[in-house]
C-alpha cells in the first residue's frame, strides 16, 4: 500500500476518533459492521451467511439494529487495499476480516476493532501479542491448528497405503508456514513418507510448481490450506486428474472443488463463532481482552468422483469418518 493512500485512510481514522462514542452510537441507531474478505463473493458468501446467522443469534438483525456492509477483494491485492479504504470510510464499529484482509486493515487503523478469521499464525503475523492476551485492536480465530497437519497426513496414508513420496505445496510468506512444515515432516517420519518441498512465493508460481511436481511424479500432494490454494482449487483438480496425482488440503471447499480429500476446520462453524466476538465488542468489550480461539469443529470431506477418476479405492473405515462424501 503506497504512503499517500495510507495517509488518506489514516485521516479517515482520525475523523472516526472525533466522532461519537459507542454509547451514543447505540442510542442513535444501528450498529455498523464491515465484512472485508480477500476472497470473492462467490467463494465467501457461505461464510458471510454464517456470520449473519451468528449475529442474529446474539440479537443483531439487519434492517433493525444492524448495518452489515460487505467488501470483496476478489484475490487481488490492489483491489483489497481499495476495499479496506472503503470499509474504513464507512465508519464501522467493528470490521470482520477474512483471510489476508486483516493485514492491510490493521496497517491503517489501530483503533477500530478488528475480528479476524485467519489461516496462519496471528502472533507471527503481528496481529496480536499472544493468543491469550491480544493486546491491541485485533482478535478472532486462527484456523492453523498444527495437530491437524499430522491427522491430514495420517488420512493420506490410510487412503494411499502404498504412497512413499509426497510433494508439499507450501507458502513461505504465510505466517506459520515453517512451523507447519516441521509438523508435516514429523508426521511423515512417523508414517515412513518422504516429503518433497515446493515453495510458492507468488500466485504466478503455482503453475510452475505444479509443472515441476508433474515431472517428479510423486504419489500424492499435500497443499497447505491458504487462500491461494482455495482460489485455484478447480485448476489444481484438473491438474490432479490429468497427471493422476491425488491432492489433499485442509478446507472443505478444496474437495468440493474437485480434489480428492480435505480435512480441517469447519469454516462455516468458525464464522458463526466470529459473531460472538463482534457481539461482545459491540457491547463494550475490548479486542485486547478477548483471547484468540481455534475452531472446535473439524470436518473430513471426500470426493468420490475424484477418487474413482484417479483409480483410488477409499477404505470403508475412512468413508465412515467423513462428514461429507461427494458421490
PDB file of C-alpha atoms in Angstrom:
ATOM      1  CA  UNK A   1       0.000   0.000   0.000  1.00  0.00           C
ATOM      2  CA  UNK A   2       1.579   3.358  -1.005  1.00  0.00           C
ATOM      3  CA  UNK A   3       2.248   6.111   1.537  1.00  0.00           C
ATOM      4  CA  UNK A   4      -0.295   8.622   0.227  1.00  0.00           C
ATOM      5  CA  UNK A   5      -3.103   6.047   0.322  1.00  0.00           C
ATOM      6  CA  UNK A   6      -2.157   5.063   3.861  1.00  0.00           C
ATOM      7  CA  UNK A   7      -2.113   8.725   4.931  1.00  0.00           C
ATOM      8  CA  UNK A   8      -5.548   9.265   3.376  1.00  0.00           C
ATOM      9  CA  UNK A   9      -7.032   6.271   5.197  1.00  0.00           C
ATOM     10  CA  UNK A  10      -5.318   7.302   8.429  1.00  0.00           C
ATOM     11  CA  UNK A  11      -7.003  10.675   8.091  1.00  0.00           C
ATOM     12  CA  UNK A  12     -10.341   8.922   7.951  1.00  0.00           C
ATOM     13  CA  UNK A  13      -9.434   7.072  11.144  1.00  0.00           C
ATOM     14  CA  UNK A  14      -8.805  10.370  12.901  1.00  0.00           C
ATOM     15  CA  UNK A  15     -12.228  11.546  11.782  1.00  0.00           C
ATOM     16  CA  UNK A  16     -13.713   8.419  13.313  1.00  0.00           C
ATOM     17  CA  UNK A  17     -11.929   9.113  16.581  1.00  0.00           C
ATOM     18  CA  UNK A  18     -13.533  12.537  16.645  1.00  0.00           C
ATOM     19  CA  UNK A  19     -16.981  11.014  16.235  1.00  0.00           C
ATOM     20  CA  UNK A  20     -19.490   9.960  18.889  1.00  0.00           C
ATOM     21  CA  UNK A  21     -18.660   7.267  21.429  1.00  0.00           C
ATOM     22  CA  UNK A  22     -20.191   3.821  21.139  1.00  0.00           C
ATOM     23  CA  UNK A  23     -22.855   4.511  23.733  1.00  0.00           C
ATOM     24  CA  UNK A  24     -24.015   7.486  21.701  1.00  0.00           C
ATOM     25  CA  UNK A  25     -23.993   5.377  18.528  1.00  0.00           C
ATOM     26  CA  UNK A  26     -26.228   2.835  20.212  1.00  0.00           C
ATOM     27  CA  UNK A  27     -28.719   5.483  21.147  1.00  0.00           C
ATOM     28  CA  UNK A  28     -28.685   6.990  17.669  1.00  0.00           C
ATOM     29  CA  UNK A  29     -29.335   3.843  15.659  1.00  0.00           C
ATOM     30  CA  UNK A  30     -27.908   0.611  14.299  1.00  0.00           C
ATOM     31  CA  UNK A  31     -24.508  -0.881  14.944  1.00  0.00           C
ATOM     32  CA  UNK A  32     -22.262  -0.830  11.887  1.00  0.00           C
ATOM     33  CA  UNK A  33     -20.241  -3.923  10.979  1.00  0.00           C
ATOM     34  CA  UNK A  34     -17.995  -4.180   7.921  1.00  0.00           C
ATOM     35  CA  UNK A  35     -17.101  -7.531   6.356  1.00  0.00           C
ATOM     36  CA  UNK A  36     -13.815  -7.390   4.414  1.00  0.00           C
ATOM     37  CA  UNK A  37     -12.737 -10.531   2.584  1.00  0.00           C
ATOM     38  CA  UNK A  38      -9.703 -11.208   0.437  1.00  0.00           C
ATOM     39  CA  UNK A  39     -11.730 -13.791  -1.486  1.00  0.00           C
ATOM     40  CA  UNK A  40     -14.555 -13.437  -3.996  1.00  0.00           C
ATOM     41  CA  UNK A  41     -18.246 -13.084  -3.247  1.00  0.00           C
ATOM     42  CA  UNK A  42     -18.777 -16.493  -4.854  1.00  0.00           C
ATOM     43  CA  UNK A  43     -16.301 -18.175  -2.504  1.00  0.00           C
ATOM     44  CA  UNK A  44     -17.126 -16.192   0.617  1.00  0.00           C
ATOM     45  CA  UNK A  45     -20.899 -15.731   0.744  1.00  0.00           C
ATOM     46  CA  UNK A  46     -21.381 -19.061   2.547  1.00  0.00           C
ATOM     47  CA  UNK A  47     -19.182 -17.838   5.403  1.00  0.00           C
ATOM     48  CA  UNK A  48     -20.737 -14.388   5.445  1.00  0.00           C
ATOM     49  CA  UNK A  49     -24.141 -16.021   5.819  1.00  0.00           C
ATOM     50  CA  UNK A  50     -22.839 -17.938   8.856  1.00  0.00           C
ATOM     51  CA  UNK A  51     -21.642 -14.678  10.416  1.00  0.00           C
ATOM     52  CA  UNK A  52     -25.087 -13.198   9.771  1.00  0.00           C
ATOM     53  CA  UNK A  53     -26.710 -16.220  11.393  1.00  0.00           C
ATOM     54  CA  UNK A  54     -24.455 -15.894  14.403  1.00  0.00           C
ATOM     55  CA  UNK A  55     -25.204 -12.208  14.761  1.00  0.00           C
ATOM     56  CA  UNK A  56     -28.936 -12.922  14.653  1.00  0.00           C
ATOM     57  CA  UNK A  57     -28.454 -15.461  17.455  1.00  0.00           C
ATOM     58  CA  UNK A  58     -26.972 -12.634  19.514  1.00  0.00           C
ATOM     59  CA  UNK A  59     -29.826 -10.265  18.687  1.00  0.00           C
ATOM     60  CA  UNK A  60     -28.171  -8.245  15.912  1.00  0.00           C
ATOM     61  CA  UNK A  61     -30.557  -8.170  12.954  1.00  0.00           C
ATOM     62  CA  UNK A  62     -30.132  -6.274   9.697  1.00  0.00           C
ATOM     63  CA  UNK A  63     -32.733  -3.603   8.992  1.00  0.00           C
ATOM     64  CA  UNK A  64     -33.467  -3.467  12.717  1.00  0.00           C
ATOM     65  CA  UNK A  65     -30.356  -2.725  14.771  1.00  0.00           C
ATOM     66  CA  UNK A  66     -27.523  -3.718  12.423  1.00  0.00           C
ATOM     67  CA  UNK A  67     -25.997  -2.409   9.206  1.00  0.00           C
ATOM     68  CA  UNK A  68     -23.689  -5.004   7.644  1.00  0.00           C
ATOM     69  CA  UNK A  69     -21.581  -3.766   4.731  1.00  0.00           C
ATOM     70  CA  UNK A  70     -19.537  -6.130   2.563  1.00  0.00           C
ATOM     71  CA  UNK A  71     -16.254  -5.609   0.708  1.00  0.00           C
ATOM     72  CA  UNK A  72     -14.651  -8.284  -1.517  1.00  0.00           C
ATOM     73  CA  UNK A  73     -11.024  -8.330  -2.641  1.00  0.00           C
ATOM     74  CA  UNK A  74     -11.503 -10.985  -5.359  1.00  0.00           C
ATOM     75  CA  UNK A  75      -7.990 -12.337  -4.628  1.00  0.00           C
ATOM     76  CA  UNK A  76      -6.460  -9.081  -5.876  1.00  0.00           C
ATOM     77  CA  UNK A  77      -4.110  -7.193  -3.515  1.00  0.00           C
ATOM     78  CA  UNK A  78      -4.712  -3.737  -5.084  1.00  0.00           C
ATOM     79  CA  UNK A  79      -8.487  -4.254  -5.059  1.00  0.00           C
ATOM     80  CA  UNK A  80      -8.386  -5.482  -1.460  1.00  0.00           C
ATOM     81  CA  UNK A  81      -6.473  -2.367  -0.396  1.00  0.00           C
ATOM     82  CA  UNK A  82      -9.115  -0.174  -2.027  1.00  0.00           C
ATOM     83  CA  UNK A  83     -11.886  -2.138  -0.333  1.00  0.00           C
ATOM     84  CA  UNK A  84     -10.172  -1.687   3.035  1.00  0.00           C
ATOM     85  CA  UNK A  85     -10.202   2.064   2.451  1.00  0.00           C
ATOM     86  CA  UNK A  86     -13.880   1.990   1.546  1.00  0.00           C
ATOM     87  CA  UNK A  87     -14.685  -0.080   4.623  1.00  0.00           C
ATOM     88  CA  UNK A  88     -12.948   2.349   6.975  1.00  0.00           C
ATOM     89  CA  UNK A  89     -14.566   5.305   5.236  1.00  0.00           C
ATOM     90  CA  UNK A  90     -17.918   3.792   6.210  1.00  0.00           C
ATOM     91  CA  UNK A  91     -17.039   4.384   9.891  1.00  0.00           C
ATOM     92  CA  UNK A  92     -17.857   0.866  11.155  1.00  0.00           C
ATOM     93  CA  UNK A  93     -17.970  -0.045  14.820  1.00  0.00           C
ATOM     94  CA  UNK A  94     -16.301  -3.405  14.053  1.00  0.00           C
ATOM     95  CA  UNK A  95     -14.516  -4.801  10.997  1.00  0.00           C
ATOM     96  CA  UNK A  96     -14.631  -8.555  10.381  1.00  0.00           C
ATOM     97  CA  UNK A  97     -11.661  -9.569   8.232  1.00  0.00           C
ATOM     98  CA  UNK A  98     -11.449 -12.840   6.352  1.00  0.00           C
ATOM     99  CA  UNK A  99      -8.106 -14.335   5.399  1.00  0.00           C
ATOM    100  CA  UNK A 100      -5.351 -11.953   4.407  1.00  0.00           C
ATOM    101  CA  UNK A 101      -7.684  -8.943   4.648  1.00  0.00           C
ATOM    102  CA  UNK A 102      -6.629  -8.479   8.276  1.00  0.00           C
ATOM    103  CA  UNK A 103      -3.090  -7.416   7.357  1.00  0.00           C
ATOM    104  CA  UNK A 104      -3.805  -4.331   5.212  1.00  0.00           C
ATOM    105  CA  UNK A 105      -6.655  -3.374   7.543  1.00  0.00           C
ATOM    106  CA  UNK A 106      -4.563  -3.367  10.718  1.00  0.00           C
ATOM    107  CA  UNK A 107      -1.908  -1.268   8.990  1.00  0.00           C
ATOM    108  CA  UNK A 108      -4.271   1.654   8.551  1.00  0.00           C
ATOM    109  CA  UNK A 109      -6.271   1.562  11.770  1.00  0.00           C
ATOM    110  CA  UNK A 110      -5.110   0.866  15.289  1.00  0.00           C
ATOM    111  CA  UNK A 111      -8.402   1.956  16.824  1.00  0.00           C
ATOM    112  CA  UNK A 112     -11.339   0.318  15.045  1.00  0.00           C
ATOM    113  CA  UNK A 113     -11.859  -3.182  16.497  1.00  0.00           C
ATOM    114  CA  UNK A 114     -10.931  -5.930  14.012  1.00  0.00           C
ATOM    115  CA  UNK A 115     -12.173  -9.514  14.296  1.00  0.00           C
ATOM    116  CA  UNK A 116     -10.242 -11.889  12.046  1.00  0.00           C
ATOM    117  CA  UNK A 117     -10.638 -15.397  10.686  1.00  0.00           C
ATOM    118  CA  UNK A 118      -7.083 -16.199   9.614  1.00  0.00           C
ATOM    119  CA  UNK A 119      -5.428 -19.344   8.258  1.00  0.00           C
ATOM    120  CA  UNK A 120      -1.988 -18.513   9.634  1.00  0.00           C
ATOM    121  CA  UNK A 121      -0.319 -17.777  12.965  1.00  0.00           C
ATOM    122  CA  UNK A 122      -1.665 -14.400  14.192  1.00  0.00           C
ATOM    123  CA  UNK A 123       1.269 -13.931  16.587  1.00  0.00           C
ATOM    124  CA  UNK A 124       3.868 -14.457  13.861  1.00  0.00           C
ATOM    125  CA  UNK A 125       1.826 -12.210  11.555  1.00  0.00           C
ATOM    126  CA  UNK A 126       1.985  -9.415  14.135  1.00  0.00           C
ATOM    127  CA  UNK A 127      -1.775  -9.261  14.595  1.00  0.00           C
ATOM    128  CA  UNK A 128      -1.645  -9.956  18.338  1.00  0.00           C
ATOM    129  CA  UNK A 129       0.981 -10.085  21.096  1.00  0.00           C
ATOM    130  CA  UNK A 130      -0.174 -13.509  22.246  1.00  0.00           C
ATOM    131  CA  UNK A 131      -3.201 -15.731  21.759  1.00  0.00           C
ATOM    132  CA  UNK A 132      -4.325 -15.303  25.369  1.00  0.00           C
ATOM    133  CA  UNK A 133      -3.667 -11.553  25.529  1.00  0.00           C
ATOM    134  CA  UNK A 134      -4.032  -9.965  22.062  1.00  0.00           C
ATOM    135  CA  UNK A 135      -3.118  -6.543  23.405  1.00  0.00           C
ATOM    136  CA  UNK A 136      -4.293  -4.364  20.525  1.00  0.00           C
ATOM    137  CA  UNK A 137      -7.355  -3.781  18.377  1.00  0.00           C
ATOM    138  CA  UNK A 138      -7.389  -7.275  16.804  1.00  0.00           C
ATOM    139  CA  UNK A 139      -8.727 -10.617  17.953  1.00  0.00           C
ATOM    140  CA  UNK A 140     -10.557 -13.553  16.379  1.00  0.00           C
ATOM    141  CA  UNK A 141      -9.796 -17.089  15.256  1.00  0.00           C
ATOM    142  CA  UNK A 142      -6.745 -18.838  13.819  1.00  0.00           C
ATOM    143  CA  UNK A 143      -7.513 -21.761  11.531  1.00  0.00           C
ATOM    144  CA  UNK A 144      -3.963 -23.123  11.712  1.00  0.00           C
ATOM    145  CA  UNK A 145      -4.138 -25.954  14.261  1.00  0.00           C
ATOM    146  CA  UNK A 146      -0.884 -27.887  13.942  1.00  0.00           C
ATOM    147  CA  UNK A 147      -2.308 -31.148  15.260  1.00  0.00           C
ATOM    148  CA  UNK A 148      -4.483 -31.253  12.131  1.00  0.00           C
ATOM    149  CA  UNK A 149      -1.380 -31.455   9.925  1.00  0.00           C
ATOM    150  CA  UNK A 150      -0.466 -34.861  11.333  1.00  0.00           C
ATOM    151  CA  UNK A 151      -4.030 -36.107  11.090  1.00  0.00           C
ATOM    152  CA  UNK A 152      -4.174 -34.962   7.472  1.00  0.00           C
ATOM    153  CA  UNK A 153      -1.016 -36.922   6.724  1.00  0.00           C
ATOM    154  CA  UNK A 154      -2.426 -39.974   8.500  1.00  0.00           C
ATOM    155  CA  UNK A 155      -5.588 -39.805   6.378  1.00  0.00           C
ATOM    156  CA  UNK A 156      -3.494 -39.594   3.230  1.00  0.00           C
ATOM    157  CA  UNK A 157      -1.587 -42.678   4.380  1.00  0.00           C
ATOM    158  CA  UNK A 158      -4.831 -44.518   5.191  1.00  0.00           C
ATOM    159  CA  UNK A 159      -6.255 -43.823   1.734  1.00  0.00           C
ATOM    160  CA  UNK A 160      -2.952 -44.398  -0.103  1.00  0.00           C
ATOM    161  CA  UNK A 161      -1.127 -47.035   1.992  1.00  0.00           C
ATOM    162  CA  UNK A 162       1.432 -47.674  -0.763  1.00  0.00           C
ATOM    163  CA  UNK A 163       2.398 -44.000  -1.105  1.00  0.00           C
ATOM    164  CA  UNK A 164       6.014 -43.205  -0.267  1.00  0.00           C
ATOM    165  CA  UNK A 165       6.748 -39.798  -1.824  1.00  0.00           C
ATOM    166  CA  UNK A 166       4.560 -36.784  -1.064  1.00  0.00           C
ATOM    167  CA  UNK A 167       5.027 -33.334  -2.588  1.00  0.00           C
ATOM    168  CA  UNK A 168       4.200 -30.394  -0.318  1.00  0.00           C
ATOM    169  CA  UNK A 169       2.895 -27.096  -1.686  1.00  0.00           C
ATOM    170  CA  UNK A 170       3.945 -24.519   0.898  1.00  0.00           C
ATOM    171  CA  UNK A 171       3.962 -20.726   1.115  1.00  0.00           C
ATOM    172  CA  UNK A 172       6.999 -19.218   2.899  1.00  0.00           C
ATOM    173  CA  UNK A 173       5.410 -15.762   3.088  1.00  0.00           C
ATOM    174  CA  UNK A 174       2.452 -17.138   5.035  1.00  0.00           C
ATOM    175  CA  UNK A 175       2.829 -16.668   8.810  1.00  0.00           C
ATOM    176  CA  UNK A 176       3.321 -20.066  10.422  1.00  0.00           C
ATOM    177  CA  UNK A 177       4.482 -21.811   7.240  1.00  0.00           C
ATOM    178  CA  UNK A 178       7.767 -23.013   8.743  1.00  0.00           C
ATOM    179  CA  UNK A 179       6.002 -24.396  11.817  1.00  0.00           C
ATOM    180  CA  UNK A 180       3.521 -26.197   9.583  1.00  0.00           C
ATOM    181  CA  UNK A 181       6.384 -27.655   7.542  1.00  0.00           C
ATOM    182  CA  UNK A 182       8.008 -29.043  10.688  1.00  0.00           C
ATOM    183  CA  UNK A 183       4.710 -30.613  11.755  1.00  0.00           C
ATOM    184  CA  UNK A 184       4.318 -32.210   8.311  1.00  0.00           C
ATOM    185  CA  UNK A 185       7.893 -33.540   8.392  1.00  0.00           C
ATOM    186  CA  UNK A 186       7.387 -35.049  11.851  1.00  0.00           C
ATOM    187  CA  UNK A 187       4.186 -36.770  10.726  1.00  0.00           C
ATOM    188  CA  UNK A 188       5.861 -38.022   7.536  1.00  0.00           C
ATOM    189  CA  UNK A 189       8.725 -39.530   9.521  1.00  0.00           C
ATOM    190  CA  UNK A 190       6.279 -41.471  11.704  1.00  0.00           C
ATOM    191  CA  UNK A 191       4.473 -42.807   8.625  1.00  0.00           C
ATOM    192  CA  UNK A 192       7.570 -43.648   6.589  1.00  0.00           C
ATOM    193  CA  UNK A 193       6.849 -40.970   3.980  1.00  0.00           C
ATOM    194  CA  UNK A 194       9.364 -38.845   2.118  1.00  0.00           C
ATOM    195  CA  UNK A 195       8.398 -35.168   1.674  1.00  0.00           C
ATOM    196  CA  UNK A 196       9.464 -33.020  -1.268  1.00  0.00           C
ATOM    197  CA  UNK A 197       9.003 -29.279  -0.686  1.00  0.00           C
ATOM    198  CA  UNK A 198       7.748 -26.892  -3.353  1.00  0.00           C
ATOM    199  CA  UNK A 199       7.675 -23.307  -2.101  1.00  0.00           C
ATOM    200  CA  UNK A 200       5.331 -20.845  -3.767  1.00  0.00           C
ATOM    201  CA  UNK A 201       6.111 -17.177  -3.188  1.00  0.00           C
ATOM    202  CA  UNK A 202       3.544 -15.657  -5.524  1.00  0.00           C
ATOM    203  CA  UNK A 203       0.288 -16.502  -7.297  1.00  0.00           C
ATOM    204  CA  UNK A 204       2.136 -16.804 -10.620  1.00  0.00           C
ATOM    205  CA  UNK A 205       4.391 -19.552  -9.233  1.00  0.00           C
ATOM    206  CA  UNK A 206       1.591 -22.090  -8.747  1.00  0.00           C
ATOM    207  CA  UNK A 207       1.645 -23.251 -12.391  1.00  0.00           C
ATOM    208  CA  UNK A 208       5.424 -23.570 -12.355  1.00  0.00           C
ATOM    209  CA  UNK A 209       5.389 -25.605  -9.131  1.00  0.00           C
ATOM    210  CA  UNK A 210       2.680 -27.945 -10.416  1.00  0.00           C
ATOM    211  CA  UNK A 211       4.682 -28.475 -13.586  1.00  0.00           C
ATOM    212  CA  UNK A 212       7.761 -29.474 -11.580  1.00  0.00           C
ATOM    213  CA  UNK A 213       5.681 -31.801  -9.414  1.00  0.00           C
ATOM    214  CA  UNK A 214       4.214 -33.481 -12.504  1.00  0.00           C
ATOM    215  CA  UNK A 215       7.743 -34.135 -13.773  1.00  0.00           C
ATOM    216  CA  UNK A 216       8.748 -35.685 -10.452  1.00  0.00           C
ATOM    217  CA  UNK A 217       5.658 -37.956 -10.303  1.00  0.00           C
ATOM    218  CA  UNK A 218       5.151 -38.179  -6.504  1.00  0.00           C
ATOM    219  CA  UNK A 219       2.473 -40.456  -5.100  1.00  0.00           C
ATOM    220  CA  UNK A 220       0.412 -37.557  -3.729  1.00  0.00           C
ATOM    221  CA  UNK A 221       0.419 -33.827  -2.993  1.00  0.00           C
ATOM    222  CA  UNK A 222      -0.276 -32.113   0.324  1.00  0.00           C
ATOM    223  CA  UNK A 223      -1.288 -28.477  -0.256  1.00  0.00           C
ATOM    224  CA  UNK A 224      -1.141 -26.261   2.805  1.00  0.00           C
ATOM    225  CA  UNK A 225      -4.581 -24.635   3.263  1.00  0.00           C
ATOM    226  CA  UNK A 226      -4.235 -20.983   2.290  1.00  0.00           C
ATOM    227  CA  UNK A 227      -6.387 -18.738   0.127  1.00  0.00           C
ATOM    228  CA  UNK A 228      -4.073 -19.086  -2.860  1.00  0.00           C
ATOM    229  CA  UNK A 229      -4.819 -22.827  -2.886  1.00  0.00           C
ATOM    230  CA  UNK A 230      -8.559 -22.343  -2.443  1.00  0.00           C
ATOM    231  CA  UNK A 231      -8.666 -19.768  -5.233  1.00  0.00           C
ATOM    232  CA  UNK A 232      -7.003 -22.267  -7.601  1.00  0.00           C
ATOM    233  CA  UNK A 233      -8.794 -25.399  -6.348  1.00  0.00           C
ATOM    234  CA  UNK A 234     -10.540 -26.205  -9.645  1.00  0.00           C
ATOM    235  CA  UNK A 235      -7.344 -25.746 -11.663  1.00  0.00           C
ATOM    236  CA  UNK A 236      -5.499 -27.954  -9.173  1.00  0.00           C
ATOM    237  CA  UNK A 237      -8.235 -30.590  -9.511  1.00  0.00           C
ATOM    238  CA  UNK A 238      -7.859 -30.580 -13.302  1.00  0.00           C
ATOM    239  CA  UNK A 239      -4.081 -30.908 -12.945  1.00  0.00           C
ATOM    240  CA  UNK A 240      -4.590 -33.767 -10.469  1.00  0.00           C
ATOM    241  CA  UNK A 241      -6.764 -35.737 -12.887  1.00  0.00           C
ATOM    242  CA  UNK A 242      -4.550 -35.057 -15.887  1.00  0.00           C
ATOM    243  CA  UNK A 243      -1.436 -36.232 -14.059  1.00  0.00           C
ATOM    244  CA  UNK A 244      -3.171 -38.886 -11.942  1.00  0.00           C
ATOM    245  CA  UNK A 245      -1.681 -37.462  -8.740  1.00  0.00           C
ATOM    246  CA  UNK A 246      -4.144 -37.067  -5.832  1.00  0.00           C
ATOM    247  CA  UNK A 247      -4.114 -33.845  -3.813  1.00  0.00           C
ATOM    248  CA  UNK A 248      -5.248 -33.260  -0.234  1.00  0.00           C
ATOM    249  CA  UNK A 249      -5.640 -29.985   1.663  1.00  0.00           C
ATOM    250  CA  UNK A 250      -7.375 -28.527   4.693  1.00  0.00           C
ATOM    251  CA  UNK A 251     -10.644 -26.795   3.798  1.00  0.00           C
ATOM    252  CA  UNK A 252     -13.898 -28.347   2.579  1.00  0.00           C
ATOM    253  CA  UNK A 253     -14.008 -26.078  -0.473  1.00  0.00           C
ATOM    254  CA  UNK A 254     -10.902 -27.824  -1.783  1.00  0.00           C
ATOM    255  CA  UNK A 255     -12.525 -31.251  -2.001  1.00  0.00           C
ATOM    256  CA  UNK A 256     -15.834 -29.725  -3.086  1.00  0.00           C
ATOM    257  CA  UNK A 257     -13.911 -28.113  -5.952  1.00  0.00           C
ATOM    258  CA  UNK A 258     -12.950 -31.487  -7.406  1.00  0.00           C
ATOM    259  CA  UNK A 259      -9.950 -32.650  -5.370  1.00  0.00           C
ATOM    260  CA  UNK A 260      -9.651 -35.981  -3.566  1.00  0.00           C
ATOM    261  CA  UNK A 261      -9.945 -35.007   0.070  1.00  0.00           C
ATOM    262  CA  UNK A 262      -9.827 -32.256   2.682  1.00  0.00           C
ATOM    263  CA  UNK A 263      -9.532 -32.372   6.439  1.00  0.00           C
ATOM    264  CA  UNK A 264      -9.516 -29.301   8.614  1.00  0.00           C
ATOM    265  CA  UNK A 265     -11.532 -26.674  10.459  1.00  0.00           C
ATOM    266  CA  UNK A 266     -15.221 -26.325   9.707  1.00  0.00           C
ATOM    267  CA  UNK A 267     -15.096 -22.767   8.413  1.00  0.00           C
ATOM    268  CA  UNK A 268     -18.872 -22.374   8.482  1.00  0.00           C
ATOM    269  CA  UNK A 269     -18.901 -23.060  12.210  1.00  0.00           C
ATOM    270  CA  UNK A 270     -15.863 -20.841  12.696  1.00  0.00           C
ATOM    271  CA  UNK A 271     -17.548 -17.879  11.011  1.00  0.00           C
ATOM    272  CA  UNK A 272     -20.649 -18.450  13.101  1.00  0.00           C
ATOM    273  CA  UNK A 273     -18.375 -18.256  16.144  1.00  0.00           C
ATOM    274  CA  UNK A 274     -16.847 -14.965  14.942  1.00  0.00           C
ATOM    275  CA  UNK A 275     -20.229 -13.371  15.632  1.00  0.00           C
ATOM    276  CA  UNK A 276     -19.670 -13.851  19.373  1.00  0.00           C
ATOM    277  CA  UNK A 277     -16.545 -11.687  19.166  1.00  0.00           C
ATOM    278  CA  UNK A 278     -18.486  -8.994  17.318  1.00  0.00           C
ATOM    279  CA  UNK A 279     -21.320  -9.183  19.824  1.00  0.00           C
ATOM    280  CA  UNK A 280     -19.035  -8.757  22.827  1.00  0.00           C
ATOM    281  CA  UNK A 281     -17.200  -5.841  21.220  1.00  0.00           C
ATOM    282  CA  UNK A 282     -20.456  -4.099  20.291  1.00  0.00           C
ATOM    283  CA  UNK A 283     -21.474  -4.475  23.945  1.00  0.00           C
ATOM    284  CA  UNK A 284     -18.306  -2.786  25.151  1.00  0.00           C
ATOM    285  CA  UNK A 285     -15.581  -5.458  25.347  1.00  0.00           C
ATOM    286  CA  UNK A 286     -12.086  -4.562  24.146  1.00  0.00           C
ATOM    287  CA  UNK A 287     -10.450  -6.763  21.486  1.00  0.00           C
ATOM    288  CA  UNK A 288      -7.267  -6.699  23.560  1.00  0.00           C
ATOM    289  CA  UNK A 289      -9.074  -8.641  26.301  1.00  0.00           C
ATOM    290  CA  UNK A 290     -10.674 -11.312  24.074  1.00  0.00           C
ATOM    291  CA  UNK A 291      -8.337 -14.328  23.609  1.00  0.00           C
ATOM    292  CA  UNK A 292      -7.787 -15.671  20.099  1.00  0.00           C
ATOM    293  CA  UNK A 293      -9.512 -19.024  19.594  1.00  0.00           C
ATOM    294  CA  UNK A 294      -9.022 -22.108  17.442  1.00  0.00           C
ATOM    295  CA  UNK A 295     -12.008 -23.755  15.721  1.00  0.00           C
ATOM    296  CA  UNK A 296     -13.589 -26.532  17.745  1.00  0.00           C
ATOM    297  CA  UNK A 297     -15.271 -28.340  14.854  1.00  0.00           C
ATOM    298  CA  UNK A 298     -13.297 -30.097  12.110  1.00  0.00           C
ATOM    299  CA  UNK A 299     -14.575 -31.884   9.020  1.00  0.00           C
ATOM    300  CA  UNK A 300     -13.456 -34.548   6.588  1.00  0.00           C
ATOM    301  CA  UNK A 301     -14.708 -34.240   3.015  1.00  0.00           C
ATOM    302  CA  UNK A 302     -14.039 -36.970   0.444  1.00  0.00           C
ATOM    303  CA  UNK A 303     -14.721 -36.518  -3.247  1.00  0.00           C
ATOM    304  CA  UNK A 304     -15.549 -39.982  -4.591  1.00  0.00           C
ATOM    305  CA  UNK A 305     -15.838 -38.665  -8.145  1.00  0.00           C
ATOM    306  CA  UNK A 306     -12.168 -37.678  -7.937  1.00  0.00           C
ATOM    307  CA  UNK A 307     -11.246 -40.958  -6.221  1.00  0.00           C
ATOM    308  CA  UNK A 308     -12.921 -43.008  -8.967  1.00  0.00           C
ATOM    309  CA  UNK A 309     -11.321 -40.954 -11.713  1.00  0.00           C
ATOM    310  CA  UNK A 310      -7.912 -41.466 -10.089  1.00  0.00           C
ATOM    311  CA  UNK A 311      -8.497 -45.192  -9.585  1.00  0.00           C
ATOM    312  CA  UNK A 312      -8.328 -44.908  -5.800  1.00  0.00           C
ATOM    313  CA  UNK A 313     -10.304 -47.172  -3.501  1.00  0.00           C
ATOM    314  CA  UNK A 314     -11.146 -45.273  -0.328  1.00  0.00           C
ATOM    315  CA  UNK A 315     -11.310 -47.663   2.662  1.00  0.00           C
ATOM    316  CA  UNK A 316     -14.748 -48.075   4.218  1.00  0.00           C
ATOM    317  CA  UNK A 317     -13.325 -47.072   7.604  1.00  0.00           C
ATOM    318  CA  UNK A 318     -12.297 -43.698   6.181  1.00  0.00           C
ATOM    319  CA  UNK A 319     -15.633 -43.173   4.424  1.00  0.00           C
ATOM    320  CA  UNK A 320     -17.443 -43.804   7.682  1.00  0.00           C
ATOM    321  CA  UNK A 321     -15.485 -40.998   9.304  1.00  0.00           C
ATOM    322  CA  UNK A 322     -16.345 -38.490   6.557  1.00  0.00           C
ATOM    323  CA  UNK A 323     -18.631 -35.553   7.289  1.00  0.00           C
ATOM    324  CA  UNK A 324     -19.359 -35.205   3.575  1.00  0.00           C
ATOM    325  CA  UNK A 325     -18.944 -37.671   0.724  1.00  0.00           C
ATOM    326  CA  UNK A 326     -19.281 -36.254  -2.771  1.00  0.00           C
ATOM    327  CA  UNK A 327     -20.608 -39.064  -4.952  1.00  0.00           C
TER     328      UNK A 327
END
